[in-house]
PDB file of C-alpha atoms in Angstrom:
ATOM      1  CA  ASP M   3     -12.813  -4.375   8.225  1.00 89.00           C
ATOM      2  CA  ILE M   4     -11.420  -7.503   6.643  1.00 95.00           C
ATOM      3  CA  GLN M   5      -8.431  -8.816   8.614  1.00 97.00           C
ATOM      4  CA  MET M   6      -5.458 -10.198   6.723  1.00 98.00           C
ATOM      5  CA  THR M   7      -3.228 -12.679   8.561  1.00 98.00           C
ATOM      6  CA  GLN M   8       0.137 -13.705   7.159  1.00 98.00           C
ATOM      7  CA  SER M   9       2.232 -16.695   8.132  1.00 98.00           C
ATOM      8  CA  PRO M  10       4.898 -17.097   9.076  1.00 98.00           C
ATOM      9  CA  SER M  11       5.843 -13.712  10.558  1.00 98.00           C
ATOM     10  CA  SER M  12       9.445 -14.412   9.625  1.00 98.00           C
ATOM     11  CA  LEU M  13      11.494 -17.132   8.012  1.00 97.00           C
ATOM     12  CA  SER M  14      15.123 -17.935   7.336  1.00 97.00           C
ATOM     13  CA  ALA M  15      16.089 -19.328   3.964  1.00 97.00           C
ATOM     14  CA  SER M  16      19.101 -19.831   1.735  1.00 96.00           C
ATOM     15  CA  VAL M  17      19.764 -18.606  -1.777  1.00 96.00           C
ATOM     16  CA  GLY M  18      18.141 -21.044  -4.171  1.00 97.00           C
ATOM     17  CA  ASP M  19      15.449 -22.165  -1.735  1.00 97.00           C
ATOM     18  CA  ARG M  20      11.784 -22.299  -2.635  1.00 98.00           C
ATOM     19  CA  VAL M  21       9.884 -19.982  -0.284  1.00 98.00           C
ATOM     20  CA  THR M  22       6.150 -19.911   0.379  1.00 98.00           C
ATOM     21  CA  ILE M  23       4.261 -17.222   2.297  1.00 98.00           C
ATOM     22  CA  THR M  24       0.597 -17.552   3.199  1.00 98.00           C
ATOM     23  CA  CYS M  25      -2.074 -14.879   3.624  1.00 98.00           C
ATOM     24  CA  ARG M  26      -5.521 -15.601   5.019  1.00 98.00           C
ATOM     25  CA  ALA M  27      -8.493 -13.238   4.865  1.00 98.00           C
ATOM     26  CA  SER M  28     -11.121 -13.086   7.614  1.00 98.00           C
ATOM     27  CA  LEU M  29     -13.819 -13.498   4.960  1.00 97.00           C
ATOM     28  CA  SER M  30     -13.931 -14.306   1.278  1.00 97.00           C
ATOM     29  CA  ILE M  31     -12.304 -11.698  -0.948  1.00 96.00           C
ATOM     30  CA  SER M  32     -12.476 -13.586  -4.270  1.00 95.00           C
ATOM     31  CA  ASN M  33      -9.110 -12.753  -5.854  1.00 95.00           C
ATOM     32  CA  PHE M  34      -8.920  -9.104  -4.792  1.00 96.00           C
ATOM     33  CA  LEU M  35      -5.495  -9.787  -3.277  1.00 97.00           C
ATOM     34  CA  HIS M  36      -2.114  -8.193  -3.996  1.00 98.00           C
ATOM     35  CA  TRP M  37       1.444  -8.816  -2.829  1.00 98.00           C
ATOM     36  CA  TYR M  38       4.202  -6.294  -2.126  1.00 98.00           C
ATOM     37  CA  GLN M  39       7.894  -6.456  -1.331  1.00 98.00           C
ATOM     38  CA  GLN M  40       9.479  -3.838   0.908  1.00 98.00           C
ATOM     39  CA  LYS M  41      13.155  -3.289   1.587  1.00 97.00           C
ATOM     40  CA  SER M  42      14.401  -1.149   4.429  1.00 95.00           C
ATOM     41  CA  GLY M  43      14.052   2.585   3.793  1.00 92.00           C
ATOM     42  CA  THR M  44      12.063   2.238   0.587  1.00 97.00           C
ATOM     43  CA  ALA M  45       8.390   2.220  -0.400  1.00 98.00           C
ATOM     44  CA  PRO M  46       6.616  -1.087  -0.986  1.00 98.00           C
ATOM     45  CA  LYS M  47       6.864  -2.546  -4.487  1.00 98.00           C
ATOM     46  CA  LEU M  48       3.922  -4.278  -6.149  1.00 98.00           C
ATOM     47  CA  LEU M  49       4.760  -7.858  -7.150  1.00 98.00           C
ATOM     48  CA  ILE M  50       1.435  -9.585  -7.777  1.00 98.00           C
ATOM     49  CA  TYR M  51      -2.076  -8.225  -8.339  1.00 97.00           C
ATOM     50  CA  GLY M  52      -5.393 -10.012  -8.599  1.00 96.00           C
ATOM     51  CA  ALA M  53      -3.919 -12.911  -6.591  1.00 97.00           C
ATOM     52  CA  SER M  54      -1.923 -14.366  -9.490  1.00 98.00           C
ATOM     53  CA  SER M  55      -1.020 -11.720 -12.093  1.00 98.00           C
ATOM     54  CA  LEU M  56       2.630 -10.741 -12.248  1.00 98.00           C
ATOM     55  CA  GLN M  57       3.236  -6.988 -12.226  1.00 98.00           C
ATOM     56  CA  SER M  58       5.264  -5.724 -15.166  1.00 97.00           C
ATOM     57  CA  GLY M  59       9.011  -5.931 -14.589  1.00 97.00           C
ATOM     58  CA  VAL M  60       8.806  -8.426 -11.725  1.00 98.00           C
ATOM     59  CA  PRO M  61      10.906 -11.589 -12.163  1.00 98.00           C
ATOM     60  CA  SER M  62       9.016 -14.757 -13.035  1.00 98.00           C
ATOM     61  CA  ARG M  63      10.362 -16.563  -9.964  1.00 98.00           C
ATOM     62  CA  PHE M  64       7.579 -14.765  -8.082  1.00 98.00           C
ATOM     63  CA  SER M  65       4.111 -16.275  -8.349  1.00 98.00           C
ATOM     64  CA  GLY M  66       0.815 -16.004  -6.526  1.00 98.00           C
ATOM     65  CA  SER M  67      -2.155 -18.279  -6.136  1.00 98.00           C
ATOM     66  CA  GLY M  68      -5.380 -18.647  -4.214  1.00 98.00           C
ATOM     67  CA  SER M  69      -8.934 -17.426  -4.095  1.00 97.00           C
ATOM     68  CA  GLY M  70     -11.563 -16.859  -1.453  1.00 97.00           C
ATOM     69  CA  THR M  71      -9.778 -16.690   1.891  1.00 98.00           C
ATOM     70  CA  ASP M  72      -6.433 -18.440   1.368  1.00 98.00           C
ATOM     71  CA  PHE M  73      -3.577 -17.117  -0.741  1.00 98.00           C
ATOM     72  CA  THR M  74       0.068 -17.957  -1.350  1.00 98.00           C
ATOM     73  CA  LEU M  75       3.110 -16.072  -2.586  1.00 98.00           C
ATOM     74  CA  THR M  76       5.873 -18.337  -3.845  1.00 98.00           C
ATOM     75  CA  ILE M  77       9.460 -17.487  -4.707  1.00 98.00           C
ATOM     76  CA  SER M  78      10.700 -20.438  -6.741  1.00 98.00           C
ATOM     77  CA  SER M  79      14.419 -19.880  -6.227  1.00 97.00           C
ATOM     78  CA  LEU M  80      15.357 -17.265  -3.658  1.00 97.00           C
ATOM     79  CA  GLN M  81      17.886 -14.694  -4.849  1.00 96.00           C
ATOM     80  CA  PRO M  82      20.058 -12.388  -2.693  1.00 95.00           C
ATOM     81  CA  GLU M  83      17.942  -9.376  -3.654  1.00 96.00           C
ATOM     82  CA  ASP M  84      14.769 -11.097  -2.411  1.00 97.00           C
ATOM     83  CA  PHE M  85      15.627 -10.756   1.264  1.00 94.00           C
ATOM     84  CA  ALA M  86      12.949  -8.292   2.349  1.00 97.00           C
ATOM     85  CA  THR M  87       9.560  -8.057   4.023  1.00 98.00           C
ATOM     86  CA  TYR M  88       6.478  -9.143   2.099  1.00 98.00           C
ATOM     87  CA  TYR M  89       2.921  -7.884   2.605  1.00 98.00           C
ATOM     88  CA  CYS M  90      -0.435  -8.945   1.269  1.00 98.00           C
ATOM     89  CA  GLN M  91      -3.240  -6.428   0.767  1.00 97.00           C
ATOM     90  CA  GLN M  92      -6.912  -6.871  -0.069  1.00 97.00           C
ATOM     91  CA  SER M  93      -9.007  -4.489  -2.168  1.00 95.00           C
ATOM     92  CA  TYR M  94     -12.350  -6.312  -1.860  1.00 95.00           C
ATOM     93  CA  SER M  95     -13.550  -3.778   0.681  1.00 94.00           C
ATOM     94  CA  THR M  96     -11.803  -0.926   2.527  1.00 93.00           C
ATOM     95  CA  PRO M  97      -8.212  -1.936   1.792  1.00 94.00           C
ATOM     96  CA  THR M  98      -6.147  -3.583   4.505  1.00 96.00           C
ATOM     97  CA  PHE M  99      -2.626  -4.993   4.651  1.00 97.00           C
ATOM     98  CA  GLY M 100      -1.317  -8.086   6.336  1.00 98.00           C
ATOM     99  CA  GLN M 101       1.209  -7.702   9.134  1.00 98.00           C
ATOM    100  CA  GLY M 102       4.139  -8.805   6.977  1.00 98.00           C
ATOM    101  CA  THR M 103       6.563 -11.701   6.576  1.00 98.00           C
ATOM    102  CA  LYS M 104      10.262 -10.987   6.916  1.00 98.00           C
ATOM    103  CA  VAL M 105      12.501 -13.192   4.782  1.00 98.00           C
ATOM    104  CA  GLU M 106      15.988 -13.404   6.263  1.00 96.00           C
ATOM    105  CA  ILE M 107      19.230 -15.030   5.231  1.00 88.00           C
ATOM    106  CA  LYS M 108      19.870 -18.453   6.789  1.00 88.00           C
TER     107      LYS M 108
ATOM    108  CA  GLU U  30       8.884   8.400 -16.042  1.00 96.00           C
ATOM    109  CA  VAL U  31       6.216   8.178 -13.368  1.00 98.00           C
ATOM    110  CA  GLN U  32       6.912  10.406 -10.383  1.00 98.00           C
ATOM    111  CA  LEU U  33       4.965  11.048  -7.203  1.00 98.00           C
ATOM    112  CA  VAL U  34       6.300  13.682  -4.834  1.00 98.00           C
ATOM    113  CA  GLU U  35       4.737  14.206  -1.424  1.00 98.00           C
ATOM    114  CA  SER U  36       5.087  17.367   0.625  1.00 98.00           C
ATOM    115  CA  GLY U  37       3.568  19.064   3.642  1.00 98.00           C
ATOM    116  CA  GLY U  38       4.781  16.824   6.448  1.00 98.00           C
ATOM    117  CA  GLY U  39       6.363  18.112   9.615  1.00 98.00           C
ATOM    118  CA  LEU U  40       6.148  18.348  13.380  1.00 98.00           C
ATOM    119  CA  VAL U  41       2.723  19.306  14.722  1.00 98.00           C
ATOM    120  CA  GLN U  42       1.097  19.338  18.141  1.00 98.00           C
ATOM    121  CA  PRO U  43      -1.771  17.005  18.998  1.00 98.00           C
ATOM    122  CA  GLY U  44      -5.126  18.437  17.985  1.00 98.00           C
ATOM    123  CA  ARG U  45      -3.678  20.568  15.204  1.00 98.00           C
ATOM    124  CA  SER U  46      -4.031  20.206  11.438  1.00 98.00           C
ATOM    125  CA  LEU U  47      -1.761  19.492   8.504  1.00 98.00           C
ATOM    126  CA  ARG U  48      -2.331  19.264   4.759  1.00 98.00           C
ATOM    127  CA  LEU U  49      -0.316  16.861   2.652  1.00 98.00           C
ATOM    128  CA  SER U  50       0.093  17.215  -1.097  1.00 98.00           C
ATOM    129  CA  CYS U  51       1.235  14.801  -3.764  1.00 98.00           C
ATOM    130  CA  ALA U  52       2.329  16.117  -7.152  1.00 98.00           C
ATOM    131  CA  VAL U  53       2.404  13.546  -9.918  1.00 98.00           C
ATOM    132  CA  SER U  54       3.817  13.352 -13.421  1.00 97.00           C
ATOM    133  CA  GLY U  55       4.512  10.786 -16.100  1.00 97.00           C
ATOM    134  CA  PHE U  56       0.987   9.374 -16.451  1.00 97.00           C
ATOM    135  CA  THR U  57      -2.584  10.552 -17.104  1.00 98.00           C
ATOM    136  CA  PHE U  58      -3.492  11.388 -13.509  1.00 98.00           C
ATOM    137  CA  GLY U  59      -7.231  11.675 -14.170  1.00 98.00           C
ATOM    138  CA  ASP U  60      -7.474   8.054 -15.311  1.00 97.00           C
ATOM    139  CA  TYR U  61      -6.397   6.431 -12.043  1.00 97.00           C
ATOM    140  CA  ALA U  62      -7.467   6.028  -8.450  1.00 97.00           C
ATOM    141  CA  MET U  63      -5.039   7.295  -5.843  1.00 98.00           C
ATOM    142  CA  HIS U  64      -4.287   6.326  -2.263  1.00 98.00           C
ATOM    143  CA  TRP U  65      -2.611   7.517   0.904  1.00 98.00           C
ATOM    144  CA  VAL U  66      -0.775   4.832   2.871  1.00 98.00           C
ATOM    145  CA  ARG U  67       1.156   5.456   6.060  1.00 98.00           C
ATOM    146  CA  GLN U  68       3.842   3.543   7.883  1.00 98.00           C
ATOM    147  CA  ALA U  69       4.751   4.144  11.493  1.00 98.00           C
ATOM    148  CA  PRO U  70       8.398   3.534  12.466  1.00 94.00           C
ATOM    149  CA  GLY U  71       9.106  -0.184  12.590  1.00 94.00           C
ATOM    150  CA  LYS U  72       5.543  -1.119  11.563  1.00 96.00           C
ATOM    151  CA  GLY U  73       3.874  -2.380   8.408  1.00 97.00           C
ATOM    152  CA  PRO U  74       1.973  -0.217   5.932  1.00 98.00           C
ATOM    153  CA  GLU U  75      -1.491   0.996   6.903  1.00 98.00           C
ATOM    154  CA  TRP U  76      -3.899   2.084   4.169  1.00 97.00           C
ATOM    155  CA  VAL U  77      -5.344   5.488   5.102  1.00 98.00           C
ATOM    156  CA  SER U  78      -7.591   6.686   2.299  1.00 98.00           C
ATOM    157  CA  GLY U  79      -8.376   6.281  -1.382  1.00 97.00           C
ATOM    158  CA  ILE U  80     -10.153   8.247  -4.101  1.00 98.00           C
ATOM    159  CA  ASN U  81     -11.279   7.017  -7.478  1.00 97.00           C
ATOM    160  CA  TRP U  82     -10.476   8.714 -10.774  1.00 97.00           C
ATOM    161  CA  ASN U  83     -13.321  11.283 -10.711  1.00 97.00           C
ATOM    162  CA  SER U  84     -13.668  11.715  -6.929  1.00 97.00           C
ATOM    163  CA  ALA U  85     -17.060   9.963  -6.937  1.00 97.00           C
ATOM    164  CA  ASP U  86     -15.846   7.159  -4.657  1.00 96.00           C
ATOM    165  CA  ILE U  87     -13.857   7.938  -1.515  1.00 97.00           C
ATOM    166  CA  ALA U  88     -12.987   5.677   1.386  1.00 96.00           C
ATOM    167  CA  TYR U  89     -11.174   5.988   4.692  1.00 97.00           C
ATOM    168  CA  ALA U  90      -9.704   3.682   7.275  1.00 96.00           C
ATOM    169  CA  ASP U  91     -11.735   3.640  10.481  1.00 96.00           C
ATOM    170  CA  SER U  92      -8.738   5.081  12.330  1.00 97.00           C
ATOM    171  CA  VAL U  93      -8.962   8.385  10.422  1.00 98.00           C
ATOM    172  CA  LYS U  94     -12.618   8.595   9.428  1.00 98.00           C
ATOM    173  CA  GLY U  95     -14.132  11.936  10.373  1.00 98.00           C
ATOM    174  CA  ARG U  96     -10.703  13.550  10.855  1.00 98.00           C
ATOM    175  CA  PHE U  97      -8.985  13.197   7.461  1.00 98.00           C
ATOM    176  CA  THR U  98     -10.248  14.305   4.045  1.00 98.00           C
ATOM    177  CA  ILE U  99      -8.813  13.161   0.746  1.00 98.00           C
ATOM    178  CA  SER U 100      -9.237  15.173  -2.441  1.00 98.00           C
ATOM    179  CA  ARG U 101      -7.713  15.528  -5.869  1.00 98.00           C
ATOM    180  CA  ASP U 102      -7.414  18.150  -8.584  1.00 98.00           C
ATOM    181  CA  ASN U 103      -7.108  16.472 -11.965  1.00 98.00           C
ATOM    182  CA  THR U 104      -6.327  19.816 -13.614  1.00 98.00           C
ATOM    183  CA  LYS U 105      -3.276  20.215 -11.377  1.00 98.00           C
ATOM    184  CA  ASN U 106      -2.204  16.542 -11.294  1.00 98.00           C
ATOM    185  CA  SER U 107      -2.342  16.688  -7.524  1.00 98.00           C
ATOM    186  CA  LEU U 108      -3.634  14.638  -4.603  1.00 98.00           C
ATOM    187  CA  TYR U 109      -4.265  16.019  -1.137  1.00 98.00           C
ATOM    188  CA  LEU U 110      -4.859  14.820   2.404  1.00 98.00           C
ATOM    189  CA  GLN U 111      -6.291  17.259   4.929  1.00 98.00           C
ATOM    190  CA  MET U 112      -5.557  15.950   8.404  1.00 98.00           C
ATOM    191  CA  ASN U 113      -7.426  17.480  11.330  1.00 98.00           C
ATOM    192  CA  SER U 114      -7.483  16.686  15.053  1.00 98.00           C
ATOM    193  CA  LEU U 115      -4.127  14.955  14.776  1.00 98.00           C
ATOM    194  CA  ARG U 116      -3.165  12.397  17.394  1.00 98.00           C
ATOM    195  CA  THR U 117       0.203  11.020  18.471  1.00 98.00           C
ATOM    196  CA  GLU U 118      -0.734   7.711  16.844  1.00 98.00           C
ATOM    197  CA  ASP U 119      -0.918   9.465  13.456  1.00 98.00           C
ATOM    198  CA  THR U 120       2.875   9.809  13.524  1.00 98.00           C
ATOM    199  CA  ALA U 121       4.172   8.030  10.423  1.00 98.00           C
ATOM    200  CA  LEU U 122       5.705   8.319   6.998  1.00 98.00           C
ATOM    201  CA  TYR U 123       2.852   9.110   4.614  1.00 98.00           C
ATOM    202  CA  TYR U 124       3.058   7.776   1.056  1.00 98.00           C
ATOM    203  CA  CYS U 125       0.862   8.627  -1.875  1.00 98.00           C
ATOM    204  CA  GLY U 126       0.325   5.842  -4.339  1.00 98.00           C
ATOM    205  CA  LYS U 127      -1.174   5.304  -7.774  1.00 98.00           C
ATOM    206  CA  ASP U 128      -3.660   2.491  -8.282  1.00 97.00           C
ATOM    207  CA  ARG U 129      -3.427   0.239 -11.316  1.00 96.00           C
ATOM    208  CA  THR U 130      -7.061   1.028 -12.082  1.00 95.00           C
ATOM    209  CA  GLY U 131      -9.495   3.921 -11.868  1.00 95.00           C
ATOM    210  CA  ALA U 132     -11.311   2.354  -8.924  1.00 93.00           C
ATOM    211  CA  ILE U 133     -10.343   2.198  -5.263  1.00 91.00           C
ATOM    212  CA  GLY U 134     -11.177  -1.469  -4.932  1.00 86.00           C
ATOM    213  CA  ALA U 135     -10.964  -3.613  -8.025  1.00 85.00           C
ATOM    214  CA  ARG U 136      -9.930  -7.162  -8.771  1.00 83.00           C
ATOM    215  CA  ARG U 137      -6.931  -5.904 -10.697  1.00 87.00           C
ATOM    216  CA  SER U 138      -6.053  -3.071  -8.305  1.00 91.00           C
ATOM    217  CA  GLY U 139      -2.827  -2.740  -6.444  1.00 95.00           C
ATOM    218  CA  ILE U 140      -0.637   0.316  -5.861  1.00 97.00           C
ATOM    219  CA  ASP U 141       1.923   0.200  -8.650  1.00 97.00           C
ATOM    220  CA  TYR U 142       3.738   3.475  -8.050  1.00 98.00           C
ATOM    221  CA  TRP U 143       4.655   5.105  -4.751  1.00 98.00           C
ATOM    222  CA  GLY U 144       6.192   8.376  -3.705  1.00 98.00           C
ATOM    223  CA  GLN U 145       9.146   8.654  -1.353  1.00 97.00           C
ATOM    224  CA  GLY U 146       6.913   9.653   1.553  1.00 98.00           C
ATOM    225  CA  THR U 147       6.580  12.691   3.798  1.00 98.00           C
ATOM    226  CA  LEU U 148       7.090  12.366   7.547  1.00 98.00           C
ATOM    227  CA  VAL U 149       4.375  13.505   9.914  1.00 98.00           C
ATOM    228  CA  THR U 150       5.291  13.720  13.586  1.00 98.00           C
ATOM    229  CA  VAL U 151       2.558  14.512  16.101  1.00 98.00           C
ATOM    230  CA  SER U 152       4.030  15.451  19.435  1.00 97.00           C
ATOM    231  CA  SER U 153       3.725  18.097  22.115  1.00 96.00           C
TER     232      SER U 153
END
């Protein structure tokens, strides 16, 4: 299986901050990489697919980049509703998720 | 409105079986791949199994291979997960999810709709 490693595991940030989360694959996955947001007690929500395509209805402050093994999710200006846990997931082979990055209020 | 509703969870003893169902509405079920994803308490999501639009391509996580079987009935807009030889480590909230595409693994995949989940507890 392809291993997905996210960093950091958690971070503290303030409203208005620019936040960057990294996901690294154990081997090249082209751009078969997707990002999700999960809030407590709810199912994950798809934010980005194909490494950089914004899912319909998702605010434009979210963006994704990368290809191969290294990927980034960026929130350009953190909003109160963005405090959540974020996961990457690859679909290049048998799908796997990263371990998550928890974004907390500073 | 897209809806996915899971059912069939419950408390079961180790070694026993359980069958989960997912009833969908609001989209053309037969056009899309579907997935089962589980989440143990306090843990991240774990992909369990996926099936493409016409059941020709099926995949499983190593942790469930040989014990779980995914299937779908496009005439009934339903997805299923037969879980045999259950273990305590299978305890989790099980979600069904719709893929953006008809394939399990595609460049433009991603699970764009999720159910509310059904809880499976494996304990003696």
